[in-house]
Amino acid sequence: MAQRNFSCNKKARRIAVSKKAARVSPYAPPAPKLWPEYFKAATVSTEKVVPKMAEHNDCGFNLPAWKDTKLSDDIERISIDVEKHRHKLGEIEVYFKGCMKRSYPDAKVWTVGSYPAGVDIRDSDLDFTLTIPCLNESKFSKLMAIRAQFQRTEEFVNPWVVKGWNPVLKMKHKESDIWLDVTINNDAPKRNTMLLARYSQVDERFAKLCRAIKKWAAETGVENSRNGRLNSCSICLLVIFYLQKVGVLPNLQNVFPELNGNIEVDSDDYQQENILDDLKKAGWVVGKNKSSLGALFCGFLKFYSKFDFSSKWISIKRGRALDKFDENGNKNEGLPDDVRFIVLEDPFMDTPFNCGRTVSQADILERIQLEFRLAVKRIKATHQISEEKSVMRTQIDTDGIESDKKTIEIERDICYGTWDLDLPRREDREWPGRFYDPVVEIEREPWPKVIPKVRCFYDVADSLF
């Protein structure tokens, strides 16, 4: 009983002490005086904060400096990501040329297309055109003979020849799943590849911009010639014309007359020595337009979203857009066939030829220009040029998933008795992959279907010969 009273008294004394005021040292400094003006409300500006704009863009489209830098960096990364794929293409190119030389010593091989021109993307294939003097046969028979040679190797699979006015041998590299297209005596792609490579020499922004736009076009469906949309060559011509309009690229065929007509390309070394010096001598100021890649990308989309394809056609050889019809509604001279929709003149052929002939319906043309407009809106809203995750975002997600996997393994190794039973175990929680890999569905209506052309009996008969 005495012990109980002692504990109660001790508790009472502790409560009494806690209620006493704290002692103040006589040596403590005085507290600072707070004057009323210190408590006055700070004046807050209600004006809208205007971001700093990029000052170097001269292409008809300006961006805030931070967004300009981000978009330009994203475009740069697209070209950096392509390098690994380009290394594979280079190895297959060397192997294919070696096989051709062993089988046909007099064969001459040109690599053509986006890879040698420097405008390839991650899913680009390899294109070749050959001359084989020792085979005095038709193009189709020559390709069948080459097909028989490669059927004996294990490096390539599924070789087959597509019939047509210009037959094509198609086969796939087994290890890399890269397709090869081989033609015979096909001069047009050699000239076009050379021209694209020369424009890439003039300004590196051309190749980087081409890659970014081709990637965007592939994601959105704008590039799909089999379904009545643009092909890769047409997109490159559109980029060249836009860059000519804003002063990034010159008109090379105007500066160098030798680049006109049915010129012969002796080898697939498409680079021109001292091209920048020759341009300076001709009066062209190299690099006078300092616009960034991000501004040029947005400017390209805006330019063609408003371009009047119904009344204008594009010629990079002339460096301008021309009227399709005169005042009386007649076709102007030099206009290629298939003039109803997108018309892009072939820069070399003497007979006018439309590289944009794959766009064959008005509703498809309207959808293409709609995609241009939607892309501009999307960039303003999300600050991204691609619907895919950026390289950095992909790396962050990958690292996060790996970290979560390690955490789960550690928790499984912990003895169950040492775990706090009030906390749910990791297996009972929502899998974090749903955070790292969200399913983002963009509401986009399906593309218009291509209406098959009605072919008469004579058209069918002609195609058989």
PDB file of C-alpha atoms in Angstrom, residues 49-230:
ATOM      1  CA  VAL A  49       4.031  34.079 -67.555  1.00  0.00           C
ATOM      2  CA  VAL A  50       5.360  34.128 -71.117  1.00  0.00           C
ATOM      3  CA  PRO A  51       8.080  31.531 -71.747  1.00  0.00           C
ATOM      4  CA  LYS A  52      11.281  32.561 -73.420  1.00  0.00           C
ATOM      5  CA  MET A  53      11.093  31.883 -77.136  1.00  0.00           C
ATOM      6  CA  ALA A  54      13.877  30.377 -79.224  1.00  0.00           C
ATOM      7  CA  GLU A  55      15.609  33.202 -81.075  1.00  0.00           C
ATOM      8  CA  HIS A  56      17.378  31.359 -83.899  1.00  0.00           C
ATOM      9  CA  ASN A  57      14.415  29.880 -85.802  1.00  0.00           C
ATOM     10  CA  ASP A  58      13.627  31.306 -89.227  1.00  0.00           C
ATOM     11  CA  CYS A  59      11.296  28.750 -90.782  1.00  0.00           C
ATOM     12  CA  GLY A  60       7.812  30.102 -90.122  1.00  0.00           C
ATOM     13  CA  PHE A  61       7.354  28.218 -86.846  1.00  0.00           C
ATOM     14  CA  ASN A  62       8.674  29.379 -83.496  1.00  0.00           C
ATOM     15  CA  LEU A  63       8.748  27.497 -80.210  1.00  0.00           C
ATOM     16  CA  PRO A  64       9.514  28.189 -76.565  1.00  0.00           C
ATOM     17  CA  ALA A  65      13.205  27.678 -75.956  1.00  0.00           C
ATOM     18  CA  TRP A  66      12.737  24.678 -73.645  1.00  0.00           C
ATOM     19  CA  LYS A  67      10.378  22.898 -76.051  1.00  0.00           C
ATOM     20  CA  ASP A  68      12.628  23.705 -78.991  1.00  0.00           C
ATOM     21  CA  THR A  69      15.555  22.055 -77.210  1.00  0.00           C
ATOM     22  CA  LYS A  70      13.535  18.986 -76.195  1.00  0.00           C
ATOM     23  CA  LEU A  71      12.125  18.308 -79.664  1.00  0.00           C
ATOM     24  CA  SER A  72      15.530  18.802 -81.271  1.00  0.00           C
ATOM     25  CA  ASP A  73      17.105  16.369 -78.804  1.00  0.00           C
ATOM     26  CA  ASP A  74      14.402  13.786 -79.568  1.00  0.00           C
ATOM     27  CA  ILE A  75      15.131  14.066 -83.292  1.00  0.00           C
ATOM     28  CA  GLU A  76      18.851  13.705 -82.639  1.00  0.00           C
ATOM     29  CA  ARG A  77      18.204  10.529 -80.633  1.00  0.00           C
ATOM     30  CA  ILE A  78      16.299   8.990 -83.546  1.00  0.00           C
ATOM     31  CA  SER A  79      19.421   9.238 -85.695  1.00  0.00           C
ATOM     32  CA  ILE A  80      21.581   7.888 -82.863  1.00  0.00           C
ATOM     33  CA  ASP A  81      19.276   4.872 -82.428  1.00  0.00           C
ATOM     34  CA  VAL A  82      19.626   4.046 -86.130  1.00  0.00           C
ATOM     35  CA  GLU A  83      23.396   3.512 -85.923  1.00  0.00           C
ATOM     36  CA  LYS A  84      23.146  -0.038 -84.568  1.00  0.00           C
ATOM     37  CA  HIS A  85      20.781  -0.994 -87.378  1.00  0.00           C
ATOM     38  CA  ARG A  86      23.055   0.701 -89.919  1.00  0.00           C
ATOM     39  CA  HIS A  87      25.931  -1.461 -88.708  1.00  0.00           C
ATOM     40  CA  LYS A  88      23.882  -4.591 -89.464  1.00  0.00           C
ATOM     41  CA  LEU A  89      22.948  -3.255 -92.893  1.00  0.00           C
ATOM     42  CA  GLY A  90      26.611  -2.604 -93.638  1.00  0.00           C
ATOM     43  CA  GLU A  91      27.608  -6.163 -92.732  1.00  0.00           C
ATOM     44  CA  ILE A  92      24.861  -7.661 -94.914  1.00  0.00           C
ATOM     45  CA  GLU A  93      25.810  -5.333 -97.766  1.00  0.00           C
ATOM     46  CA  VAL A  94      29.432  -6.530 -97.716  1.00  0.00           C
ATOM     47  CA  TYR A  95      28.355 -10.187 -97.561  1.00  0.00           C
ATOM     48  CA  PHE A  96      25.884  -9.851-100.449  1.00  0.00           C
ATOM     49  CA  LYS A  97      28.403  -8.087-102.684  1.00  0.00           C
ATOM     50  CA  GLY A  98      30.990 -10.770-101.896  1.00  0.00           C
ATOM     51  CA  CYS A  99      28.554 -13.534-102.852  1.00  0.00           C
ATOM     52  CA  MET A 100      27.738 -11.810-106.136  1.00  0.00           C
ATOM     53  CA  LYS A 101      31.421 -11.357-107.012  1.00  0.00           C
ATOM     54  CA  ARG A 102      32.157 -15.036-106.321  1.00  0.00           C
ATOM     55  CA  SER A 103      29.228 -16.225-108.418  1.00  0.00           C
ATOM     56  CA  TYR A 104      29.503 -13.623-111.207  1.00  0.00           C
ATOM     57  CA  PRO A 105      32.960 -12.008-111.373  1.00  0.00           C
ATOM     58  CA  ASP A 106      31.832  -9.452-113.971  1.00  0.00           C
ATOM     59  CA  ALA A 107      28.804  -8.357-111.925  1.00  0.00           C
ATOM     60  CA  LYS A 108      28.537  -4.771-110.764  1.00  0.00           C
ATOM     61  CA  VAL A 109      26.468  -4.004-107.676  1.00  0.00           C
ATOM     62  CA  TRP A 110      25.003  -0.676-106.551  1.00  0.00           C
ATOM     63  CA  THR A 111      23.469  -0.229-103.115  1.00  0.00           C
ATOM     64  CA  VAL A 112      20.507   2.116-103.504  1.00  0.00           C
ATOM     65  CA  GLY A 113      17.717   3.482-101.364  1.00  0.00           C
ATOM     66  CA  SER A 114      17.546   5.064 -97.942  1.00  0.00           C
ATOM     67  CA  TYR A 115      20.590   3.321 -96.408  1.00  0.00           C
ATOM     68  CA  PRO A 116      23.329   4.719 -98.712  1.00  0.00           C
ATOM     69  CA  ALA A 117      21.489   8.057 -98.860  1.00  0.00           C
ATOM     70  CA  GLY A 118      21.658   8.340 -95.058  1.00  0.00           C
ATOM     71  CA  VAL A 119      17.892   8.685 -94.516  1.00  0.00           C
ATOM     72  CA  ASP A 120      17.177   5.165 -93.228  1.00  0.00           C
ATOM     73  CA  ILE A 121      15.271   4.304 -90.064  1.00  0.00           C
ATOM     74  CA  ARG A 122      15.317   1.286 -87.729  1.00  0.00           C
ATOM     75  CA  ASP A 123      13.145  -0.935 -89.953  1.00  0.00           C
ATOM     76  CA  SER A 124      14.710   0.014 -93.297  1.00  0.00           C
ATOM     77  CA  ASP A 125      15.644  -2.758 -95.720  1.00  0.00           C
ATOM     78  CA  LEU A 126      18.487  -3.079 -98.222  1.00  0.00           C
ATOM     79  CA  ASP A 127      18.037  -2.375-101.932  1.00  0.00           C
ATOM     80  CA  PHE A 128      20.436  -3.345-104.709  1.00  0.00           C
ATOM     81  CA  THR A 129      20.520  -3.009-108.470  1.00  0.00           C
ATOM     82  CA  LEU A 130      22.884  -5.106-110.593  1.00  0.00           C
ATOM     83  CA  THR A 131      24.409  -5.454-114.011  1.00  0.00           C
ATOM     84  CA  ILE A 132      25.587  -8.950-115.036  1.00  0.00           C
ATOM     85  CA  PRO A 133      27.048  -8.878-118.575  1.00  0.00           C
ATOM     86  CA  CYS A 134      27.754 -12.622-118.620  1.00  0.00           C
ATOM     87  CA  LEU A 135      24.029 -13.430-118.473  1.00  0.00           C
ATOM     88  CA  ASN A 136      22.363 -12.683-121.811  1.00  0.00           C
ATOM     89  CA  GLU A 137      18.819 -13.228-120.616  1.00  0.00           C
ATOM     90  CA  SER A 138      15.786 -11.240-119.557  1.00  0.00           C
ATOM     91  CA  LYS A 139      15.693  -9.457-116.212  1.00  0.00           C
ATOM     92  CA  PHE A 140      13.363 -12.076-114.794  1.00  0.00           C
ATOM     93  CA  SER A 141      15.611 -14.959-115.897  1.00  0.00           C
ATOM     94  CA  LYS A 142      18.680 -13.269-114.412  1.00  0.00           C
ATOM     95  CA  LEU A 143      16.947 -12.850-111.074  1.00  0.00           C
ATOM     96  CA  MET A 144      15.842 -16.486-111.131  1.00  0.00           C
ATOM     97  CA  ALA A 145      19.468 -17.520-111.668  1.00  0.00           C
ATOM     98  CA  ILE A 146      20.575 -15.352-108.733  1.00  0.00           C
ATOM     99  CA  ARG A 147      17.771 -16.834-106.647  1.00  0.00           C
ATOM    100  CA  ALA A 148      19.077 -20.335-107.366  1.00  0.00           C
ATOM    101  CA  GLN A 149      22.539 -19.288-106.173  1.00  0.00           C
ATOM    102  CA  PHE A 150      21.288 -17.905-102.848  1.00  0.00           C
ATOM    103  CA  GLN A 151      19.025 -20.890-102.218  1.00  0.00           C
ATOM    104  CA  ARG A 152      22.207 -22.893-101.653  1.00  0.00           C
ATOM    105  CA  THR A 153      23.328 -20.649 -98.806  1.00  0.00           C
ATOM    106  CA  GLU A 154      22.056 -20.665 -95.238  1.00  0.00           C
ATOM    107  CA  GLU A 155      22.361 -16.915 -94.733  1.00  0.00           C
ATOM    108  CA  PHE A 156      19.239 -15.993 -96.722  1.00  0.00           C
ATOM    109  CA  VAL A 157      15.757 -17.528 -96.655  1.00  0.00           C
ATOM    110  CA  ASN A 158      12.511 -17.211 -98.603  1.00  0.00           C
ATOM    111  CA  PRO A 159      13.967 -15.989-101.920  1.00  0.00           C
ATOM    112  CA  TRP A 160      11.281 -15.282-104.504  1.00  0.00           C
ATOM    113  CA  VAL A 161      10.921 -13.119-107.608  1.00  0.00           C
ATOM    114  CA  VAL A 162       8.066 -10.668-108.071  1.00  0.00           C
ATOM    115  CA  LYS A 163       7.010 -10.350-111.693  1.00  0.00           C
ATOM    116  CA  GLY A 164       6.428  -6.981-113.300  1.00  0.00           C
ATOM    117  CA  TRP A 165       7.807  -4.413-115.708  1.00  0.00           C
ATOM    118  CA  ASN A 166      10.847  -4.293-113.436  1.00  0.00           C
ATOM    119  CA  PRO A 167      10.976  -7.659-111.581  1.00  0.00           C
ATOM    120  CA  VAL A 168      12.342  -7.772-108.039  1.00  0.00           C
ATOM    121  CA  LEU A 169      14.143 -10.558-106.184  1.00  0.00           C
ATOM    122  CA  LYS A 170      13.150 -10.538-102.512  1.00  0.00           C
ATOM    123  CA  MET A 171      14.871 -12.519 -99.773  1.00  0.00           C
ATOM    124  CA  LYS A 172      15.400 -12.247 -96.032  1.00  0.00           C
ATOM    125  CA  HIS A 173      18.638 -12.364 -94.075  1.00  0.00           C
ATOM    126  CA  LYS A 174      18.113 -15.205 -91.631  1.00  0.00           C
ATOM    127  CA  GLU A 175      19.957 -13.846 -88.601  1.00  0.00           C
ATOM    128  CA  SER A 176      18.751 -10.218 -88.662  1.00  0.00           C
ATOM    129  CA  ASP A 177      15.327 -10.574 -90.381  1.00  0.00           C
ATOM    130  CA  ILE A 178      16.309  -7.795 -92.789  1.00  0.00           C
ATOM    131  CA  TRP A 179      14.785  -8.005 -96.268  1.00  0.00           C
ATOM    132  CA  LEU A 180      16.745  -7.452 -99.470  1.00  0.00           C
ATOM    133  CA  ASP A 181      15.286  -6.188-102.760  1.00  0.00           C
ATOM    134  CA  VAL A 182      17.366  -6.837-105.883  1.00  0.00           C
ATOM    135  CA  THR A 183      16.674  -5.457-109.370  1.00  0.00           C
ATOM    136  CA  ILE A 184      18.514  -5.577-112.698  1.00  0.00           C
ATOM    137  CA  ASN A 185      19.664  -2.555-114.739  1.00  0.00           C
ATOM    138  CA  ASN A 186      17.529  -0.119-112.745  1.00  0.00           C
ATOM    139  CA  ASP A 187      19.051   3.342-113.197  1.00  0.00           C
ATOM    140  CA  ALA A 188      16.337   5.522-111.613  1.00  0.00           C
ATOM    141  CA  PRO A 189      17.048   4.559-107.967  1.00  0.00           C
ATOM    142  CA  LYS A 190      20.783   5.117-108.526  1.00  0.00           C
ATOM    143  CA  ARG A 191      20.193   8.711-109.578  1.00  0.00           C
ATOM    144  CA  ASN A 192      17.682   9.398-106.813  1.00  0.00           C
ATOM    145  CA  THR A 193      19.997   7.903-104.180  1.00  0.00           C
ATOM    146  CA  MET A 194      22.859  10.058-105.407  1.00  0.00           C
ATOM    147  CA  LEU A 195      20.736  13.212-105.186  1.00  0.00           C
ATOM    148  CA  LEU A 196      19.566  12.428-101.639  1.00  0.00           C
ATOM    149  CA  ALA A 197      23.146  11.688-100.576  1.00  0.00           C
ATOM    150  CA  ARG A 198      24.303  15.024-102.008  1.00  0.00           C
ATOM    151  CA  TYR A 199      21.600  16.910-100.105  1.00  0.00           C
ATOM    152  CA  SER A 200      22.691  15.068 -96.940  1.00  0.00           C
ATOM    153  CA  GLN A 201      26.211  16.360 -97.556  1.00  0.00           C
ATOM    154  CA  VAL A 202      25.041  19.963 -97.809  1.00  0.00           C
ATOM    155  CA  ASP A 203      23.298  20.069 -94.414  1.00  0.00           C
ATOM    156  CA  GLU A 204      23.140  17.288 -91.844  1.00  0.00           C
ATOM    157  CA  ARG A 205      19.733  18.515 -90.692  1.00  0.00           C
ATOM    158  CA  PHE A 206      18.205  17.111 -93.888  1.00  0.00           C
ATOM    159  CA  ALA A 207      19.046  13.480 -93.088  1.00  0.00           C
ATOM    160  CA  LYS A 208      18.037  13.819 -89.421  1.00  0.00           C
ATOM    161  CA  LEU A 209      14.770  15.492 -90.337  1.00  0.00           C
ATOM    162  CA  CYS A 210      14.038  12.828 -92.967  1.00  0.00           C
ATOM    163  CA  ARG A 211      14.503  10.065 -90.423  1.00  0.00           C
ATOM    164  CA  ALA A 212      12.232  11.730 -87.871  1.00  0.00           C
ATOM    165  CA  ILE A 213       9.483  12.427 -90.416  1.00  0.00           C
ATOM    166  CA  LYS A 214       9.688   8.925 -91.902  1.00  0.00           C
ATOM    167  CA  LYS A 215       9.410   7.453 -88.398  1.00  0.00           C
ATOM    168  CA  TRP A 216       6.392   9.638 -87.660  1.00  0.00           C
ATOM    169  CA  ALA A 217       4.837   8.764 -91.032  1.00  0.00           C
ATOM    170  CA  ALA A 218       5.298   5.040 -90.404  1.00  0.00           C
ATOM    171  CA  GLU A 219       3.681   5.278 -86.951  1.00  0.00           C
ATOM    172  CA  THR A 220       0.666   7.253 -88.152  1.00  0.00           C
ATOM    173  CA  GLY A 221       0.177   5.341 -91.421  1.00  0.00           C
ATOM    174  CA  VAL A 222       0.988   8.289 -93.690  1.00  0.00           C
ATOM    175  CA  GLU A 223       3.730   6.197 -95.315  1.00  0.00           C
ATOM    176  CA  ASN A 224       2.082   3.114 -96.784  1.00  0.00           C
ATOM    177  CA  SER A 225       2.187   3.063-100.571  1.00  0.00           C
ATOM    178  CA  ARG A 226       0.502  -0.348-100.778  1.00  0.00           C
ATOM    179  CA  ASN A 227      -2.646   1.162 -99.298  1.00  0.00           C
ATOM    180  CA  GLY A 228      -2.715   4.265-101.476  1.00  0.00           C
ATOM    181  CA  ARG A 229      -0.588   6.582 -99.334  1.00  0.00           C
ATOM    182  CA  LEU A 230       2.882   8.105 -99.598  1.00  0.00           C
TER     183      LEU A 230
END
